[in-house]
mmCIF file of C-alpha atoms in Angstrom:
data_model
loop_
_atom_site.group_PDB
_atom_site.id
_atom_site.type_symbol
_atom_site.label_atom_id
_atom_site.label_comp_id
_atom_site.label_asym_id
_atom_site.label_seq_id
_atom_site.Cartn_x
_atom_site.Cartn_y
_atom_site.Cartn_z
ATOM 1 C CA MET C 69 81.540 116.974 125.690
ATOM 2 C CA GLU C 70 83.040 120.240 125.125
ATOM 3 C CA LYS C 71 86.423 118.530 125.149
ATOM 4 C CA ASN C 72 85.606 116.026 122.660
ATOM 5 C CA GLN C 73 84.675 118.571 120.290
ATOM 6 C CA THR C 74 87.666 120.588 120.865
ATOM 7 C CA ILE C 75 89.411 117.054 119.964
ATOM 8 C CA GLU C 76 87.556 116.429 117.003
ATOM 9 C CA LYS C 77 87.863 120.145 115.578
ATOM 10 C CA ILE C 78 91.752 119.647 115.880
ATOM 11 C CA ALA C 79 91.970 115.960 114.852
ATOM 12 C CA ALA C 80 89.332 115.410 112.269
ATOM 13 C CA PRO C 81 90.922 117.554 109.356
ATOM 14 C CA ILE C 82 94.301 115.818 110.192
ATOM 15 C CA ALA C 83 92.781 112.330 109.628
ATOM 16 C CA GLN C 84 91.110 113.600 106.566
ATOM 17 C CA GLU C 85 94.184 114.916 104.987
ATOM 18 C CA LEU C 86 96.084 111.512 105.904
ATOM 19 C CA GLN C 87 93.310 109.630 104.175
ATOM 20 C CA GLU C 88 93.099 111.845 101.117
ATOM 21 C CA SER C 89 96.927 111.944 100.690
ATOM 22 C CA LEU C 90 97.114 108.369 100.651
ATOM 23 C CA LYS C 91 94.183 108.008 98.458
ATOM 24 C CA ASN C 92 95.504 110.513 96.016
ATOM 25 C CA ILE C 93 98.882 109.409 95.742
ATOM 26 C CA LEU C 94 98.014 105.444 95.361
ATOM 27 C CA THR C 95 95.258 106.341 92.722
ATOM 28 C CA THR C 96 98.209 108.199 90.905
ATOM 29 C CA LYS C 97 100.532 105.556 91.243
ATOM 30 C CA LEU C 98 98.110 102.765 90.185
ATOM 31 C CA LYS C 99 97.486 104.582 87.045
ATOM 32 C CA GLU C 100 101.191 105.175 86.433
ATOM 33 C CA VAL C 101 102.764 101.998 87.362
ATOM 34 C CA GLY C 102 100.007 99.398 88.352
ATOM 35 C CA PRO C 103 99.434 97.378 91.202
ATOM 36 C CA ILE C 104 102.739 95.688 92.018
ATOM 37 C CA GLU C 105 104.585 98.895 91.871
ATOM 38 C CA THR C 106 102.050 100.828 93.766
ATOM 39 C CA LEU C 107 102.405 97.918 96.619
ATOM 40 C CA LYS C 108 106.162 98.652 96.616
ATOM 41 C CA TYR C 109 105.340 102.326 96.817
ATOM 42 C CA CYS C 110 102.942 101.888 99.603
ATOM 43 C CA ASN C 111 105.432 99.662 101.572
ATOM 44 C CA LEU C 112 108.159 101.878 101.479
ATOM 45 C CA GLN C 113 106.306 105.133 101.699
ATOM 46 C CA ALA C 114 103.173 105.177 103.479
ATOM 47 C CA LEU C 115 104.479 105.445 106.952
ATOM 48 C CA ALA C 116 106.717 108.270 105.804
ATOM 49 C CA LEU C 117 103.931 110.030 104.397
ATOM 50 C CA THR C 118 101.936 109.532 107.808
ATOM 51 C CA ASP C 119 104.998 111.158 109.612
ATOM 52 C CA GLN C 120 105.019 114.011 107.175
ATOM 53 C CA VAL C 121 101.484 114.767 107.937
ATOM 54 C CA LYS C 122 102.136 114.384 111.639
ATOM 55 C CA GLU C 123 105.146 116.896 111.707
ATOM 56 C CA LYS C 124 103.213 119.539 109.452
ATOM 57 C CA HIS C 125 100.769 119.783 112.422
ATOM 58 C CA GLY C 126 103.234 120.437 115.213
ATOM 59 C CA ALA C 127 104.210 118.942 118.693
ATOM 60 C CA ARG C 128 100.405 118.835 119.612
ATOM 61 C CA ILE C 129 100.135 115.862 117.679
ATOM 62 C CA THR C 130 101.819 112.986 119.422
ATOM 63 C CA LEU C 131 100.682 110.129 117.314
ATOM 64 C CA LEU C 132 99.259 109.367 113.877
ATOM 65 C CA LYS C 133 98.873 106.059 112.210
ATOM 66 C CA ARG C 134 96.321 103.715 110.748
ATOM 67 C CA THR C 135 95.564 100.311 112.410
ATOM 68 C CA SER C 136 93.291 97.577 112.149
ATOM 69 C CA ASP C 137 92.198 94.293 113.629
ATOM 70 C CA LYS C 138 93.417 92.533 110.455
ATOM 71 C CA ILE C 139 96.995 94.259 109.998
ATOM 72 C CA ARG C 140 99.212 94.055 107.227
ATOM 73 C CA ASN C 141 102.214 96.105 108.431
ATOM 74 C CA PRO C 142 103.321 95.072 111.654
ATOM 75 C CA LEU C 143 104.307 98.749 112.728
ATOM 76 C CA ASN C 144 100.615 99.418 112.373
ATOM 77 C CA LYS C 145 99.703 96.588 114.964
ATOM 78 C CA PRO C 146 97.094 98.544 117.335
ATOM 79 C CA ASP C 147 98.280 99.143 120.889
ATOM 80 C CA TYR C 148 95.743 98.429 124.015
ATOM 81 C CA PRO C 149 93.531 101.677 123.504
ATOM 82 C CA GLU C 150 93.202 101.230 119.755
ATOM 83 C CA LYS C 151 91.991 97.675 120.501
ATOM 84 C CA GLU C 152 89.499 98.989 122.865
ATOM 85 C CA ALA C 153 88.398 101.696 120.162
ATOM 86 C CA LEU C 154 88.431 99.027 117.296
ATOM 87 C CA GLU C 155 86.096 97.131 119.401
ATOM 88 C CA ILE C 156 83.493 99.753 119.374
ATOM 89 C CA PHE C 157 83.595 99.790 115.579
ATOM 90 C CA LEU C 158 83.627 96.096 115.213
ATOM 91 C CA GLU C 159 80.790 95.818 117.667
ATOM 92 C CA ALA C 160 78.552 98.157 115.372
ATOM 93 C CA GLN C 161 79.752 95.838 112.455
ATOM 94 C CA ARG C 162 78.654 92.713 114.546
ATOM 95 C CA ARG C 163 75.213 94.177 115.298
ATOM 96 C CA HIS C 164 74.969 95.647 111.789
ATOM 97 C CA GLU C 165 74.387 98.872 113.196
ATOM 98 C CA PRO C 166 75.399 102.266 111.587
ATOM 99 C CA PHE C 167 79.237 102.821 112.299
ATOM 100 C CA PRO C 168 80.030 105.984 114.381
ATOM 101 C CA SER C 169 81.726 108.613 112.402
ATOM 102 C CA SER C 170 84.458 109.027 114.933
ATOM 103 C CA TYR C 171 85.363 108.108 118.534
ATOM 104 C CA VAL C 172 87.228 109.975 121.029
ATOM 105 C CA GLN C 173 89.119 108.338 124.087
ATOM 106 C CA LYS C 174 90.938 109.776 127.080
ATOM 107 C CA VAL C 175 94.275 107.893 127.274
ATOM 108 C CA GLU C 176 96.745 109.020 129.720
ATOM 109 C CA GLN C 177 96.755 111.758 132.383
ATOM 110 C CA ASN C 178 99.812 113.236 133.619
ATOM 111 C CA TRP C 179 100.846 117.044 133.593
ATOM 112 C CA ASN C 180 98.867 116.841 130.528
ATOM 113 C CA THR C 181 96.039 114.939 129.188
ATOM 114 C CA LYS C 182 96.195 112.975 125.942
ATOM 115 C CA TYR C 183 93.255 112.095 123.673
ATOM 116 C CA ARG C 184 92.701 109.968 120.893
ATOM 117 C CA TYR C 185 90.534 110.561 117.887
ATOM 118 C CA TYR C 186 89.597 107.543 115.774
ATOM 119 C CA LYS C 187 88.266 107.873 112.108
ATOM 120 C CA PRO C 188 87.042 104.612 110.477
ATOM 121 C CA LEU C 189 88.349 103.455 107.300
ATOM 122 C CA PHE C 190 86.313 101.495 104.697
ATOM 123 C CA ILE C 191 87.466 99.604 101.683
ATOM 124 C CA GLY C 192 87.164 101.588 98.504
ATOM 125 C CA ASN C 193 87.603 100.657 94.907
ATOM 126 C CA ILE C 194 91.439 101.279 94.847
ATOM 127 C CA CYS C 195 91.795 99.253 98.071
ATOM 128 C CA LEU C 196 90.565 96.195 96.583
ATOM 129 C CA ASN C 197 93.598 95.992 94.372
ATOM 130 C CA CYS C 198 95.588 94.939 97.249
ATOM 131 C CA HIS C 199 93.180 94.268 100.047
ATOM 132 C CA GLY C 200 90.470 92.205 97.878
ATOM 133 C CA SER C 201 90.036 88.535 97.325
ATOM 134 C CA LEU C 202 93.317 86.944 96.782
ATOM 135 C CA SER C 203 91.599 84.733 93.851
ATOM 136 C CA GLN C 204 91.055 87.953 92.038
ATOM 137 C CA MET C 205 94.945 89.043 92.274
ATOM 138 C CA SER C 206 97.466 88.187 89.616
ATOM 139 C CA PRO C 207 99.990 85.518 90.872
ATOM 140 C CA SER C 208 102.889 88.120 90.928
ATOM 141 C CA LEU C 209 100.907 90.474 93.021
ATOM 142 C CA LYS C 210 100.194 87.682 95.571
ATOM 143 C CA GLU C 211 103.731 86.815 95.457
ATOM 144 C CA GLU C 212 104.709 90.380 96.148
ATOM 145 C CA LEU C 213 102.334 90.626 98.948
ATOM 146 C CA GLN C 214 103.807 87.592 100.601
ATOM 147 C CA LYS C 215 107.135 88.764 100.134
ATOM 148 C CA ARG C 216 106.722 92.378 101.808
ATOM 149 C CA TYR C 217 104.214 91.329 104.351
ATOM 150 C CA PRO C 218 104.529 87.592 105.312
ATOM 151 C CA LEU C 219 102.347 87.878 108.212
ATOM 152 C CA ASP C 220 99.609 89.740 106.173
ATOM 153 C CA GLU C 221 95.989 89.402 107.662
ATOM 154 C CA ALA C 222 94.589 92.309 105.132
ATOM 155 C CA THR C 223 92.970 90.593 102.182
ATOM 156 C CA GLY C 224 89.597 89.350 101.467
ATOM 157 C CA TYR C 225 87.819 92.503 101.955
ATOM 158 C CA LYS C 226 84.774 93.653 99.885
ATOM 159 C CA LEU C 227 83.798 97.032 98.589
ATOM 160 C CA GLY C 228 82.610 99.204 101.736
ATOM 161 C CA ASP C 229 84.024 96.738 104.456
ATOM 162 C CA PHE C 230 85.320 98.245 107.640
ATOM 163 C CA ARG C 231 89.215 98.201 107.201
ATOM 164 C CA GLY C 232 90.351 99.992 110.137
ATOM 165 C CA LEU C 233 91.034 103.203 111.939
ATOM 166 C CA ILE C 234 93.030 106.344 111.689
ATOM 167 C CA THR C 235 94.379 107.376 115.025
ATOM 168 C CA VAL C 236 95.194 110.921 116.003
ATOM 169 C CA GLU C 237 96.474 111.392 119.280
ATOM 170 C CA ILE C 238 96.331 114.946 120.687
ATOM 171 C CA SER C 239 98.125 116.390 123.970
ATOM 172 C CA LEU C 240 96.262 119.083 125.454
ATOM 173 C CA SER C 241 97.187 120.850 128.628
ATOM 174 C CA GLU C 242 94.372 121.788 131.260
ATOM 175 C CA GLY C 243 93.960 125.126 130.001
ATOM 176 C CA ASP C 244 93.299 123.929 126.360
#
């Protein structure tokens, strides 16, 4: 359990930073330019922002991304360990149980060990602009979504719904 606490101590602030950065930028953009231009910005900049947060925290962070069982951007498609982690949260949802606040998973062991910390993401008010009900979206926003994300699965959410996970992968040596 001590290792999990170490992982959480390192990863939780990084996941929180990514979540807050995206929320703050998208909230500002939404007020400044509206939902269509915010969608365009998110399409072009969300992955770059994720990479900036990852690079800021150094080589120990080997992966930082957002993923879901209902993806919008194919680059955020879950890998096998992420599918396992998603299933833990989805099972809590199916059982109407409280969601875990986080989950730590050992994913690889070589000369070092990699761990993944997962933080759940839930739909907030700002998210509903592009992830809510299609019937509530303007035709031009729906058209832009279709243009930028032709395989989009990430609509139809309601406030508070489970959206997915932030994944923070950390490489630790045995001495850590």
